[in-house]
Amino acid sequence: MRQNNNMVAMILAGGRGSRLFELTKKVAKPAVYFGGKYRIIDFPLSNCANSSVEVVGVLTQYESVLLNSYVARDHHWGLDAKDSGVFVLPPREKDETGFGEYRGTADAITQNIDFLDQMKAEYVLVLSGDHIYKMDYADMLEHHKKTGADATIAVLEVPLKEANRFGIMNTDKNDIIVEFEEKPAKPKSNLASMGIYIFEYKQLRKYLLQDEKNPDSSHDFGKDIIPNYLADGKRLTAYRFKGYWKDVGTIDSLWEANMDLINPNNELDIFDLDWKIYTEDVNAVPQFIGENADVNNALITQGCQVYGSVKNSVLFTNTVISQDAKIIDSVIMPNATVGRGAKVTRCIVADNVEIAPGAVVGNKDSENILLVAKNVSK
Amino acid sequence: MVDALGIINFEDSTADIEGLGNYRPVPAISFLGRYRIIDFVLSNMTNSGMSQIQVHIKEKPRSLIEHLGTGLHYNINSKRGKLRLLYGESKVMSEVYNHDIGSFIQNMQYIEDSNKPYVIIAPSYMIYKIDYTEVLKEHIASQNDITVLYKNVDNAKTEFIGCDTLVMDKDKHITSIEKNRGKYKTRAVSMEAYVLSKRLFIELVNRAANTSALYWFKDILREVCGELKMVGYPVRGYVACINTLPSYFKANMELRCPDIASDLFVEDWPIHTMTNDSAPTRYSKDAQVCSSVVANGCVIEGKVENCVIGRNVTVKKGAVVKNCIILPGAFIGESAKLDSVIVDKSAIVHHVKKLVGTPEAPIYVKRADRI
């Protein structure tokens, strides 16, 4: 018997994340590297595992080969017990409608109604595959049941002046949602939707099938399904989340979120032994810090070799920082190497990139973070 | 793919790792930050394509059972392969009866049941890299009775004390096996790893038991030296024998050097271990670290020089840790000054002005101790 009343998680992981440029050329955004040893999707997957949500469907579409093979190895998150599993759900060819790509977040779920039926879902937890945060979904389900809601939406308090960048939930004093506004010019509330929903499956199923037939729909949860629920007077409650949450959609925000991890007081706390973030188990020796190395304010993982200076930076698996090289305010992704005497400032260096000895990349006064996705010669 | 049953044997009483050995068997001792000693022999076997492996455990099986599990993380197929943890289930009358022959006899059914025609036996306390595919191929081609792995060393006066050494003729036929008592510099040290047919192995185990109730497998080999065709097979590259606290200390320290470690850690020959899902290690603004191997999950705020730091270790600001091996989960508090110390798992070292050992006699801080 599965715990949590057969709540099945559906992670939306089909998006490209085009503002991450070369980082998402061959992989979908949820598979982008993060925090030294992780990929972004490790966070929702680990949250599921830690919340005892044992059945997880991952809806993939854009450049999905790597992501599919990555999440299919469900033992990495401990989701491999008898009744658990991570199920890869890319678009497929169908008898009547032919090959159907996912036309929107809601459509991706609609096209997998047979999967949810098969799993005997009672509740559906809809998640994004590209957000960095820790959340106990079991607690959110408790809240959902307690409030007797038809659907529950996790919300985050954001500064009011930034609220126009988010989907905003206007609520009454009991946190019942009365209105949803996508990126409002004049926000009435500062409760931003985190794109995390719990639905009663039977009811959601009806709404999805209805939406599928609507030619004017964009088949999106925020734009179509939620407004339809509200129009019908359904009870939607807000679940207030407190803590670290980041959408790492741009090079700057990806860099920032990595940098946050260096701060000893950062709210995300990936060192919490009660809520570990699980990931792929790579065969790499422990990190080696060489004789003349100089390392401060850094997050470094296994397989790294550091002979130079690393300040205020994050080094991912198997990176090599040669003697006299200087890494400042930068993020160096797996298997990248920085040659002797090279200097890297305010950069994200993509995986497997080689920076030649003596090369200088990035600038301490740059407004934006530089993405280095190709080898750099001197 | 090697057509042999792997048997990971336990060490005899010549291997005595003071302190660390009181809490777990030698194969379960933490090594180089993220590994345990048994990972090396076991990875050699699975990387060679061996899928049926037995681990014989002398005592205190808990930590090994937890670490090895079903062997999935060593690449052992959960249906076709088998990692079996075996120990003598009947009570031994005295420590001297707790030997490998006893364990083999009590578990003989699992050895006989294997469909593999050969056995490869190796202890875990010898650390090196070997491809058993090659060894077995040569063993079969040469039609010898037993192949014994060895390493030519020139430091037998001080290292490998108590180990078996091979006396061989120019064709590498073993004429006798002698204990290393530290009299000579150059010796062919036996890795105590043997390749032989399963039939002969069972025969020798029974013969050992019938000869003496105190015999180990290596004792019977010494006796049949002239009678059977035994040959040596040289191991190349780095070898460490972890049979004392100083040798444990030395091997950890040596392997900090990437040039030495590259003998053992090769891309196409991964050393598998149990993941602990630790976060990367965080170095604070005050950290000063050099010439050290650091595992994941640590928070380093102090000074660390020439050390091996295990997973989830904290070194607080103001602490100075030099030439030390800190095992997983230990906490080194603010004022601590340590030199040549081995701190066991989860120990808390607080308020210590100074703790200084030497590489030959490192100080040992007990597991979960509070200082």
XYZ file of C-alpha atoms in Angstrom:
749
model
C 0.000 0.000 0.000
C 1.456 3.311 -1.009
C 1.543 6.105 1.480
C -0.106 9.480 0.964
C -3.408 8.183 -0.424
C -2.121 7.475 -3.896
C -0.918 10.919 -4.723
C 0.903 10.667 -8.043
C 3.374 13.394 -8.943
C 3.593 14.640 -12.516
C 6.716 16.655 -13.208
C 6.519 18.986 -16.209
C 9.960 18.679 -17.712
C 9.447 19.331 -21.385
C 10.615 22.919 -21.595
C 13.729 24.096 -23.334
C 14.655 27.075 -21.198
C 15.878 29.000 -24.221
C 17.294 31.836 -22.127
C 19.965 29.422 -20.949
C 21.300 29.389 -24.519
C 23.979 26.736 -25.189
C 23.362 25.080 -21.825
C 20.051 23.789 -23.179
C 21.162 23.114 -26.723
C 21.257 19.365 -26.210
C 19.356 18.956 -22.935
C 16.078 20.195 -21.571
C 16.242 22.778 -18.792
C 15.479 20.309 -15.970
C 18.657 18.420 -16.869
C 20.910 21.479 -16.571
C 23.670 21.070 -13.999
C 23.300 22.829 -10.672
C 25.078 23.196 -7.351
C 28.260 21.251 -7.968
C 26.866 17.759 -8.298
C 23.185 18.029 -9.135
C 20.869 18.572 -12.047
C 17.891 20.895 -11.543
C 15.340 18.063 -11.642
C 17.062 16.384 -8.669
C 15.251 18.906 -6.472
C 11.616 18.012 -7.292
C 12.574 14.318 -7.489
C 14.282 14.399 -4.094
C 11.357 16.361 -2.660
C 9.056 13.584 -3.878
C 11.244 10.876 -2.362
C 11.551 12.781 0.932
C 7.783 13.441 1.035
C 6.945 9.757 0.399
C 5.418 10.533 -2.986
C 6.430 7.215 -4.469
C 5.061 7.336 -8.014
C 6.410 10.068 -10.231
C 5.658 10.643 -13.905
C 8.115 12.858 -15.747
C 6.694 14.590 -18.827
C 9.480 15.268 -21.250
C 9.498 16.699 -24.740
C 12.339 19.017 -25.786
C 15.715 17.179 -26.228
C 14.609 14.393 -23.976
C 17.103 11.567 -24.546
C 19.466 12.523 -21.758
C 16.681 13.557 -19.409
C 14.718 10.356 -20.049
C 17.665 8.089 -19.385
C 18.632 10.185 -16.368
C 15.304 10.085 -14.533
C 14.592 6.474 -15.503
C 17.283 5.354 -13.075
C 14.892 5.805 -10.197
C 17.144 4.124 -7.646
C 19.174 7.349 -7.510
C 16.318 8.941 -5.590
C 15.318 5.807 -3.712
C 12.151 5.611 -5.793
C 12.778 1.981 -6.710
C 10.838 0.105 -4.038
C 8.229 -2.406 -5.111
C 5.329 0.005 -5.507
C 7.394 3.066 -6.462
C 8.892 4.314 -9.645
C 9.844 7.172 -11.885
C 8.001 6.848 -15.165
C 9.215 8.636 -18.271
C 6.323 10.037 -20.283
C 7.341 11.646 -23.574
C 4.755 12.418 -26.288
C 3.692 9.403 -28.267
C 1.885 8.295 -31.394
C -1.775 7.474 -30.851
C -4.231 5.380 -32.826
C -6.765 8.076 -33.585
C -4.881 11.326 -33.366
C -1.433 10.297 -34.591
C 1.697 11.735 -33.001
C 0.671 14.354 -30.493
C 3.160 16.777 -29.081
C 2.375 18.334 -25.724
C 0.634 21.611 -26.554
C 0.720 23.012 -23.037
C 1.210 22.080 -19.403
C -2.357 20.831 -19.053
C -2.268 18.976 -22.350
C 0.802 17.040 -21.209
C -1.263 15.681 -18.311
C -4.361 15.124 -20.464
C -2.369 12.988 -22.861
C -1.320 10.784 -19.935
C -4.712 10.260 -18.365
C -4.306 6.555 -19.097
C -1.147 6.558 -16.966
C -2.927 8.225 -14.036
C -5.831 5.789 -14.398
C -3.427 2.873 -14.384
C -1.718 4.176 -11.226
C -5.106 4.535 -9.532
C -4.301 8.127 -8.669
C -6.516 9.748 -6.104
C -4.615 13.036 -6.000
C -2.397 14.506 -8.664
C 0.558 16.658 -7.693
C 1.662 18.822 -10.623
C 5.263 20.060 -10.389
C 7.749 21.970 -12.507
C 10.987 20.246 -13.325
C 13.017 23.415 -13.319
C 12.736 25.044 -9.905
C 15.201 24.908 -7.041
C 13.565 24.508 -3.631
C 12.818 22.026 -0.879
C 9.188 21.351 -0.036
C 7.299 18.709 1.893
C 4.480 17.742 -0.464
C 2.961 15.495 2.210
C 2.394 18.587 4.313
C 0.799 20.336 1.348
C -1.532 17.361 0.881
C -2.489 17.549 4.559
C -3.322 21.209 4.047
C -5.320 20.349 0.940
C -7.412 17.800 2.815
C -7.869 19.977 5.871
C -9.193 22.900 3.867
C -11.497 20.655 1.864
C -10.292 22.255 -1.341
C -10.869 21.072 -4.886
C -7.377 22.189 -5.713
C -4.480 23.661 -3.758
C -1.829 25.919 -5.210
C 1.499 26.554 -3.524
C 2.269 30.256 -3.315
C 5.261 32.288 -2.348
C 5.244 35.805 -0.981
C 7.242 37.989 -3.322
C 8.064 41.712 -3.007
C 5.013 43.584 -4.313
C 7.085 45.591 -6.774
C 8.249 42.342 -8.417
C 4.810 40.739 -8.394
C 4.189 41.777 -12.000
C 6.654 39.074 -13.121
C 4.577 36.242 -11.661
C 1.216 34.557 -11.800
C -0.499 36.226 -8.839
C -3.185 34.682 -6.640
C -5.661 37.087 -5.107
C -7.106 35.514 -1.972
C -9.655 36.232 0.715
C -8.694 36.331 4.371
C -8.867 32.537 4.635
C -6.414 32.082 1.778
C -9.190 30.985 -0.550
C -8.227 32.023 -4.066
C -10.735 34.412 -5.613
C -8.824 35.488 -8.682
C -5.773 34.517 -10.684
C -3.845 37.106 -12.684
C -0.942 36.237 -14.950
C 1.777 38.920 -14.685
C -0.607 41.732 -13.618
C 0.452 45.305 -14.364
C -1.074 46.425 -11.056
C -0.780 43.468 -8.687
C -3.380 43.295 -5.899
C -1.492 40.708 -3.918
C 2.063 39.452 -3.517
C 1.241 35.740 -3.514
C 2.966 34.238 -6.538
C 2.044 30.831 -7.877
C 4.957 28.381 -7.718
C 3.426 26.180 -10.390
C 2.812 23.475 -7.788
C -0.748 22.139 -7.698
C -2.625 19.376 -5.932
C -5.848 18.281 -7.607
C -8.514 15.736 -6.841
C -7.847 13.455 -9.765
C -11.435 12.539 -10.708
C -12.427 16.177 -10.951
C -9.264 17.236 -12.726
C -9.823 14.468 -15.252
C -13.165 16.003 -16.245
C -11.668 19.480 -16.598
C -8.782 18.176 -18.674
C -11.037 16.285 -21.078
C -13.215 19.356 -21.439
C -10.208 21.578 -22.062
C -8.877 19.181 -24.663
C -11.968 19.757 -26.789
C -11.803 23.540 -26.526
C -10.161 24.897 -29.706
C -9.526 28.286 -28.087
C -7.614 26.894 -25.129
C -3.858 27.120 -24.799
C -4.070 23.977 -22.624
C -2.175 25.586 -19.791
C -2.813 25.181 -16.056
C -2.371 28.864 -15.224
C -4.156 30.282 -18.254
C -6.960 27.754 -18.741
C -7.532 25.104 -16.088
C -7.288 27.320 -12.999
C -9.538 30.063 -14.478
C -12.086 27.364 -15.420
C -12.064 26.050 -11.853
C -12.587 29.591 -10.543
C -15.345 30.324 -13.069
C -17.203 27.252 -11.825
C -16.891 28.443 -8.233
C -14.606 25.615 -7.179
C -12.758 25.937 -3.913
C -9.097 26.731 -4.563
C -6.817 27.333 -1.617
C -3.369 28.829 -1.393
C -0.664 26.870 0.417
C 1.851 29.365 1.686
C 5.432 28.238 1.241
C 8.231 29.828 3.211
C 11.813 29.228 2.269
C 14.163 29.213 -0.664
C 12.648 29.019 -4.137
C 14.293 29.957 -7.383
C 13.410 29.722 -11.021
C 16.797 29.499 -12.713
C 15.627 30.546 -16.147
C 18.481 32.824 -17.154
C 22.270 32.677 -17.058
C 22.278 35.375 -14.369
C 19.719 33.639 -12.162
C 21.409 30.258 -12.606
C 24.687 31.826 -11.543
C 23.018 33.559 -8.604
C 21.376 30.383 -7.362
C 24.719 28.596 -7.488
C 26.349 31.445 -5.593
C 23.630 31.289 -2.941
C 24.948 27.856 -1.960
C 28.304 29.302 -0.906
C 26.631 31.446 1.736
C 26.747 29.473 5.015
C 23.357 30.872 6.031
C 21.570 30.198 2.761
C 18.023 29.033 3.258
C 18.210 26.106 0.868
C 20.671 24.225 3.141
C 21.715 21.295 0.959
C 23.650 19.999 3.981
C 20.470 19.052 5.837
C 20.842 15.325 6.522
C 17.085 14.957 7.043
C 16.253 16.270 3.594
C 19.066 15.210 1.340
C 19.076 16.074 -2.325
C 19.782 12.858 -4.159
C 21.444 12.630 -7.516
C 23.313 10.370 -9.861
C 26.083 8.363 -8.163
C 29.224 9.152 -10.124
C 32.474 7.265 -9.805
C 34.812 10.043 -8.882
C 37.596 10.168 -6.328
C 37.331 12.733 -3.546
C 38.452 16.248 -4.422
C 42.147 17.034 -4.261
C 43.369 20.425 -3.136
C 46.986 20.884 -4.231
C 49.994 22.283 -2.463
C 49.719 25.838 -3.749
C 45.963 25.948 -4.007
C 44.071 28.798 -2.407
C 40.396 28.092 -1.817
C 37.901 30.403 -0.111
C 34.147 30.775 -0.223
C 33.771 27.845 -2.517
C 31.622 24.815 -3.077
C 33.638 21.951 -4.530
C 32.639 18.386 -5.264
C 34.232 15.017 -5.862
C 36.562 14.465 -8.778
C 37.844 18.049 -8.750
C 41.539 18.850 -8.740
C 42.459 22.313 -7.597
C 46.024 23.595 -7.983
C 45.221 27.268 -8.423
C 43.081 29.843 -6.687
C 39.324 29.513 -6.311
C 37.416 32.423 -4.775
C 33.674 32.713 -4.408
C 32.973 29.974 -6.936
C 31.316 26.604 -7.461
C 33.245 23.711 -9.018
C 31.291 20.793 -10.458
C 32.357 17.135 -10.735
C 35.778 16.416 -12.257
C 36.843 19.966 -12.997
C 40.546 20.726 -13.039
C 41.892 24.129 -12.004
C 45.571 24.257 -12.898
C 48.420 25.948 -11.053
C 48.288 29.752 -10.971
C 44.829 29.761 -12.527
C 42.346 32.112 -10.871
C 38.647 31.367 -10.612
C 36.691 34.315 -9.255
C 32.899 34.616 -8.837
C 32.338 31.778 -11.293
C 30.578 28.491 -11.843
C 32.627 25.744 -13.522
C 30.521 22.858 -14.800
C 31.540 19.153 -14.965
C 34.742 18.056 -16.674
C 35.778 21.600 -17.583
C 39.471 22.354 -17.306
C 41.142 25.674 -16.692
C 44.768 25.867 -17.816
C 47.792 27.233 -16.035
C 47.624 30.913 -15.270
C 44.216 31.373 -16.859
C 41.776 33.781 -15.239
C 38.016 33.283 -15.125
C 35.857 36.033 -13.606
C 32.049 36.221 -13.408
C 31.469 33.312 -15.776
C 29.518 30.131 -16.101
C 31.869 27.728 -17.839
C 29.816 24.965 -19.487
C 30.673 21.286 -19.076
C 33.693 19.853 -20.901
C 34.966 23.295 -21.901
C 38.733 23.770 -21.945
C 40.196 27.124 -21.079
C 43.727 27.355 -22.373
C 46.685 28.304 -20.185
C 46.948 32.054 -19.801
C 43.509 32.777 -21.236
C 41.424 35.500 -19.618
C 37.625 35.246 -19.685
C 34.996 37.374 -18.027
C 35.231 40.716 -16.331
C 34.728 41.713 -12.730
C 32.706 44.775 -13.695
C 30.434 43.060 -16.203
C 26.740 43.673 -15.760
C 25.805 40.163 -16.827
C 27.402 36.808 -16.256
C 29.309 35.475 -19.240
C 28.439 31.997 -20.455
C 31.513 30.222 -21.794
C 30.261 27.318 -23.850
C 33.168 26.797 -26.246
C 36.845 26.098 -25.687
C 38.865 29.234 -25.115
C 42.363 29.631 -26.490
C 44.778 32.218 -25.236
C 33.736 -12.106 -18.250
C 35.522 -14.318 -15.773
C 34.240 -17.814 -15.204
C 35.178 -17.889 -11.560
C 33.514 -17.634 -8.182
C 35.000 -14.746 -6.222
C 35.780 -15.335 -2.581
C 36.797 -12.349 -0.490
C 38.597 -13.796 2.436
C 39.143 -12.278 5.858
C 42.549 -11.452 7.250
C 44.351 -13.424 9.940
C 45.613 -12.015 13.200
C 48.775 -10.595 11.633
C 46.570 -7.778 10.439
C 45.880 -5.686 13.494
C 44.746 -2.130 12.954
C 44.870 -0.709 16.411
C 41.793 1.282 17.389
C 39.958 1.383 14.063
C 39.849 -2.423 14.069
C 38.002 -2.532 17.379
C 34.789 -1.235 15.850
C 34.604 -3.004 12.504
C 36.364 -5.680 10.507
C 39.307 -4.452 8.414
C 37.369 -4.537 5.099
C 34.834 -2.042 6.506
C 37.385 0.550 7.591
C 36.968 3.917 5.897
C 39.685 4.683 3.370
C 40.715 7.818 1.479
C 37.711 9.846 2.505
C 34.907 8.127 0.658
C 35.859 4.471 0.279
C 36.073 1.432 2.481
C 38.953 -0.985 2.229
C 36.830 -3.750 0.680
C 35.815 -1.502 -2.272
C 39.124 -2.159 -4.023
C 39.090 -5.960 -4.114
C 35.380 -6.018 -4.832
C 35.664 -3.499 -7.682
C 38.529 -5.544 -9.136
C 36.224 -8.522 -9.202
C 33.147 -6.843 -10.639
C 35.198 -4.832 -13.152
C 36.641 -8.174 -14.292
C 33.103 -9.315 -14.974
C 32.721 -11.603 -11.963
C 29.094 -11.823 -10.899
C 29.140 -14.438 -8.151
C 31.043 -13.160 -5.175
C 31.197 -14.284 -1.575
C 32.423 -12.114 1.243
C 33.496 -14.118 4.262
C 33.213 -12.114 7.446
C 35.123 -13.002 10.561
C 33.213 -10.902 13.065
C 31.178 -7.715 13.582
C 29.252 -8.010 10.321
C 26.951 -4.978 10.748
C 29.021 -2.309 9.039
C 29.865 -4.602 6.121
C 26.270 -5.678 5.624
C 25.205 -2.018 5.514
C 27.967 -1.048 3.147
C 27.693 -3.937 0.708
C 23.944 -4.476 0.653
C 22.892 -6.460 -2.372
C 25.915 -5.302 -4.349
C 23.942 -3.292 -6.896
C 26.301 -0.350 -6.453
C 29.222 -2.607 -7.352
C 27.507 -3.459 -10.642
C 26.362 -6.907 -9.597
C 23.207 -7.844 -11.486
C 20.406 -8.385 -9.016
C 18.999 -11.407 -10.832
C 21.901 -13.116 -12.557
C 24.574 -12.221 -10.035
C 24.936 -12.770 -6.332
C 26.837 -11.056 -3.582
C 26.730 -13.323 -0.597
C 27.810 -12.275 2.867
C 28.892 -15.333 4.804
C 30.043 -15.900 8.319
C 30.410 -18.910 10.605
C 27.010 -19.309 12.158
C 28.029 -21.757 14.866
C 29.755 -20.397 17.909
C 33.535 -20.604 17.868
C 35.057 -22.056 21.007
C 37.962 -19.670 20.942
C 39.366 -16.926 18.736
C 41.999 -19.288 17.301
C 39.285 -21.436 15.743
C 37.820 -18.433 13.929
C 39.725 -18.932 10.691
C 38.929 -18.965 6.987
C 38.898 -22.772 6.729
C 36.157 -22.832 9.368
C 34.102 -20.326 7.416
C 34.639 -22.175 4.118
C 33.574 -25.487 5.639
C 30.500 -24.073 7.300
C 29.482 -22.439 4.017
C 30.696 -25.208 1.731
C 27.256 -25.701 0.260
C 27.347 -22.222 -1.287
C 30.761 -22.894 -2.757
C 29.758 -26.294 -4.156
C 26.503 -24.911 -5.548
C 28.261 -22.361 -7.736
C 28.332 -23.313 -11.391
C 31.735 -21.682 -11.866
C 34.657 -24.074 -12.477
C 37.246 -21.758 -10.897
C 37.603 -19.777 -7.716
C 39.528 -16.560 -7.176
C 40.261 -15.877 -3.523
C 41.584 -12.553 -2.300
C 41.619 -10.685 1.001
C 40.516 -7.056 1.130
C 43.445 -5.609 3.050
C 45.760 -5.677 0.025
C 44.913 -2.671 -2.138
C 45.855 -2.677 -5.814
C 44.311 -2.848 -9.271
C 44.210 -6.129 -11.180
C 42.217 -7.489 -14.079
C 41.370 -11.078 -13.146
C 40.376 -11.802 -16.745
C 44.056 -11.823 -17.678
C 45.105 -13.792 -14.621
C 42.559 -16.527 -15.198
C 43.359 -16.711 -18.896
C 46.997 -17.289 -18.102
C 46.171 -19.714 -15.318
C 44.098 -21.869 -17.664
C 46.618 -21.709 -20.508
C 49.557 -22.671 -18.296
C 47.736 -25.642 -16.761
C 49.177 -24.845 -13.360
C 47.391 -25.940 -10.234
C 47.441 -22.625 -8.417
C 48.312 -19.087 -9.489
C 49.378 -16.743 -6.704
C 49.460 -12.959 -7.160
C 52.557 -11.241 -5.807
C 54.312 -7.900 -5.843
C 58.064 -7.398 -5.948
C 58.928 -4.865 -3.286
C 62.150 -3.340 -2.027
C 60.875 -2.174 1.330
C 60.135 -5.547 2.910
C 62.337 -4.655 5.848
C 59.810 -2.157 7.100
C 56.590 -2.899 5.220
C 54.519 -6.034 4.659
C 55.702 -7.470 7.988
C 54.012 -10.797 8.707
C 52.917 -11.219 5.090
C 53.686 -14.325 3.076
C 56.531 -14.030 0.603
C 57.099 -16.297 -2.380
C 60.353 -18.033 -3.196
C 60.274 -18.711 -6.940
C 62.572 -20.216 -9.551
C 63.228 -18.378 -12.788
C 60.002 -19.708 -14.331
C 58.073 -18.222 -11.412
C 57.361 -21.667 -9.980
C 56.893 -21.279 -6.280
C 59.299 -23.474 -4.350
C 58.361 -22.271 -0.903
C 56.298 -19.670 0.944
C 57.883 -17.876 3.870
C 56.724 -15.259 6.340
C 58.240 -11.814 5.988
C 60.041 -11.113 9.250
C 61.648 -7.944 7.959
C 65.088 -9.451 7.396
C 65.460 -8.641 3.706
C 64.839 -5.566 1.611
C 63.595 -7.125 -1.610
C 60.901 -9.772 -1.462
C 58.096 -11.120 -3.612
C 55.184 -10.400 -1.296
C 52.174 -12.653 -1.750
C 48.915 -10.780 -2.249
C 47.266 -13.865 -0.707
C 45.162 -13.917 -3.850
C 44.847 -17.320 -5.443
C 43.366 -18.707 -8.634
C 42.573 -22.406 -8.772
C 39.888 -24.818 -9.823
C 36.930 -25.121 -7.527
C 37.546 -28.851 -7.237
C 41.120 -28.347 -5.993
C 39.993 -25.542 -3.685
C 37.459 -27.793 -1.960
C 40.020 -30.558 -1.725
C 42.550 -28.247 -0.083
C 40.005 -26.847 2.359
C 39.131 -30.364 3.510
C 42.748 -31.335 3.699
C 43.534 -28.300 5.829
C 40.720 -29.167 8.214
C 41.912 -32.742 8.480
C 45.515 -31.708 9.077
C 44.935 -29.242 11.898
C 41.992 -27.622 13.572
C 43.929 -24.353 13.570
C 44.951 -24.237 9.907
C 44.209 -21.305 7.672
C 44.055 -21.677 3.901
C 47.506 -20.154 3.563
C 48.920 -22.790 5.937
C 47.867 -25.647 3.694
C 49.275 -23.835 0.646
C 52.644 -23.600 2.336
C 52.536 -27.341 2.852
C 51.554 -28.342 -0.699
C 54.131 -26.075 -2.308
C 56.391 -28.867 -3.547
C 53.555 -31.179 -4.389
C 51.397 -28.909 -6.587
C 52.348 -26.710 -9.490
C 52.090 -23.214 -8.064
C 53.222 -20.159 -9.974
C 53.479 -16.495 -9.215
C 51.702 -13.762 -11.188
C 53.130 -10.288 -10.727
C 50.981 -7.306 -9.840
C 52.119 -4.039 -11.414
C 51.549 -0.568 -10.086
C 50.698 0.644 -6.622
C 50.182 -1.865 -3.808
C 49.337 -1.113 -0.208
C 48.987 -3.635 2.579
C 46.721 -2.303 5.300
C 47.644 -4.482 8.259
C 48.659 -1.972 10.931
C 47.649 1.530 11.967
C 50.884 3.065 10.582
C 50.441 1.252 7.241
C 46.852 2.511 7.099
C 48.129 6.003 7.778
C 50.888 5.704 5.177
C 48.629 4.397 2.400
C 46.113 7.204 2.924
C 48.879 9.785 2.881
C 50.543 8.335 -0.220
C 47.329 8.270 -2.184
C 46.822 11.995 -1.650
C 49.375 12.424 -4.401
C 47.514 12.369 -7.748
C 50.520 10.765 -9.471
C 50.375 7.763 -7.138
C 46.598 7.657 -7.020
C 46.435 7.526 -10.824
C 47.787 3.943 -10.601
C 44.704 2.901 -8.689
C 41.989 5.204 -9.950
C 41.648 4.712 -13.672
C 38.730 5.931 -15.730
C 37.817 2.539 -17.174
C 38.383 0.796 -13.842
C 36.155 2.627 -11.377
C 36.342 1.938 -7.674
C 32.741 1.467 -6.691
C 31.421 2.319 -3.263
C 28.192 3.084 -1.453
C 27.024 6.613 -2.143
C 26.115 8.715 0.828
C 24.346 11.506 -1.070
C 26.399 14.171 0.625
C 26.334 17.720 -0.660
C 29.541 19.132 -2.152
C 32.066 20.456 0.359
C 31.875 24.092 1.387
C 35.017 26.133 2.088
C 34.456 29.312 4.095
C 36.145 32.657 3.683
C 38.681 31.695 6.355
C 39.517 28.232 5.019
C 43.153 27.450 4.294
C 43.524 24.087 2.639
C 46.438 22.514 0.818
C 47.795 19.118 -0.209
C 44.670 17.353 0.984
C 42.058 14.942 -0.204
C 38.587 16.007 0.905
C 35.390 14.001 0.538
C 31.977 15.560 -0.020
C 29.668 16.930 2.637
C 32.363 18.744 4.615
C 32.378 22.262 5.951
C 35.941 23.568 6.130
C 36.528 26.830 7.963
C 39.943 26.198 9.469
C 43.421 25.245 8.328
C 43.906 21.825 6.737
C 47.289 20.688 5.499
C 48.370 17.260 4.182
C 45.176 15.565 5.313
C 42.614 13.037 4.236
C 39.182 14.331 5.242
C 36.197 11.976 5.199
C 32.584 12.750 4.348
C 30.547 15.184 6.413
C 33.468 16.394 8.507
C 33.419 19.858 10.050
C 36.645 21.777 10.673
C 35.826 24.960 12.547
C 37.502 28.308 12.198
C 40.778 28.513 14.072
C 41.339 24.762 14.052
C 44.634 23.589 12.605
C 44.713 20.065 11.231
C 47.964 18.785 9.760
C 48.961 15.320 8.506
C 45.726 13.863 9.811
C 43.133 11.369 8.691
C 39.687 12.484 9.757
C 37.027 9.822 9.340
C 33.451 10.586 8.244
C 31.224 12.688 10.450
C 33.942 13.882 12.825
C 33.840 17.398 14.222
C 37.012 19.400 14.805
C 36.232 22.334 17.038
C 37.576 25.855 17.087
C 40.712 25.710 19.132
C 41.825 22.212 18.169
C 45.359 21.732 16.944
C 46.013 18.262 15.544
C 49.105 16.798 13.937
C 49.468 13.168 12.791
C 46.195 12.107 14.341
C 43.597 9.628 13.115
C 40.165 10.739 14.273
C 37.578 7.953 14.068
C 34.013 8.389 12.850
C 31.744 10.908 14.522
C 34.326 11.866 17.143
C 34.097 15.387 18.493
C 37.362 17.143 19.204
C 36.718 20.294 21.187
C 38.840 22.387 23.482
C 42.067 20.614 22.717
C 45.105 22.745 22.791
C 47.312 20.219 21.025
C 47.333 16.585 19.949
C 50.531 15.540 18.217
C 51.560 12.116 16.947
C 54.071 10.983 14.348
C 53.593 9.215 11.005
C 55.139 6.087 12.546
C 52.921 6.296 15.597
C 49.852 8.376 14.784
C 47.548 9.187 17.673
C 44.168 7.477 17.435
C 40.975 9.177 18.633
C 38.175 6.690 19.285
C 34.872 6.508 17.468
C 32.274 8.940 18.721
C 34.680 10.046 21.432
C 34.369 13.508 22.917
C 37.546 15.326 23.679
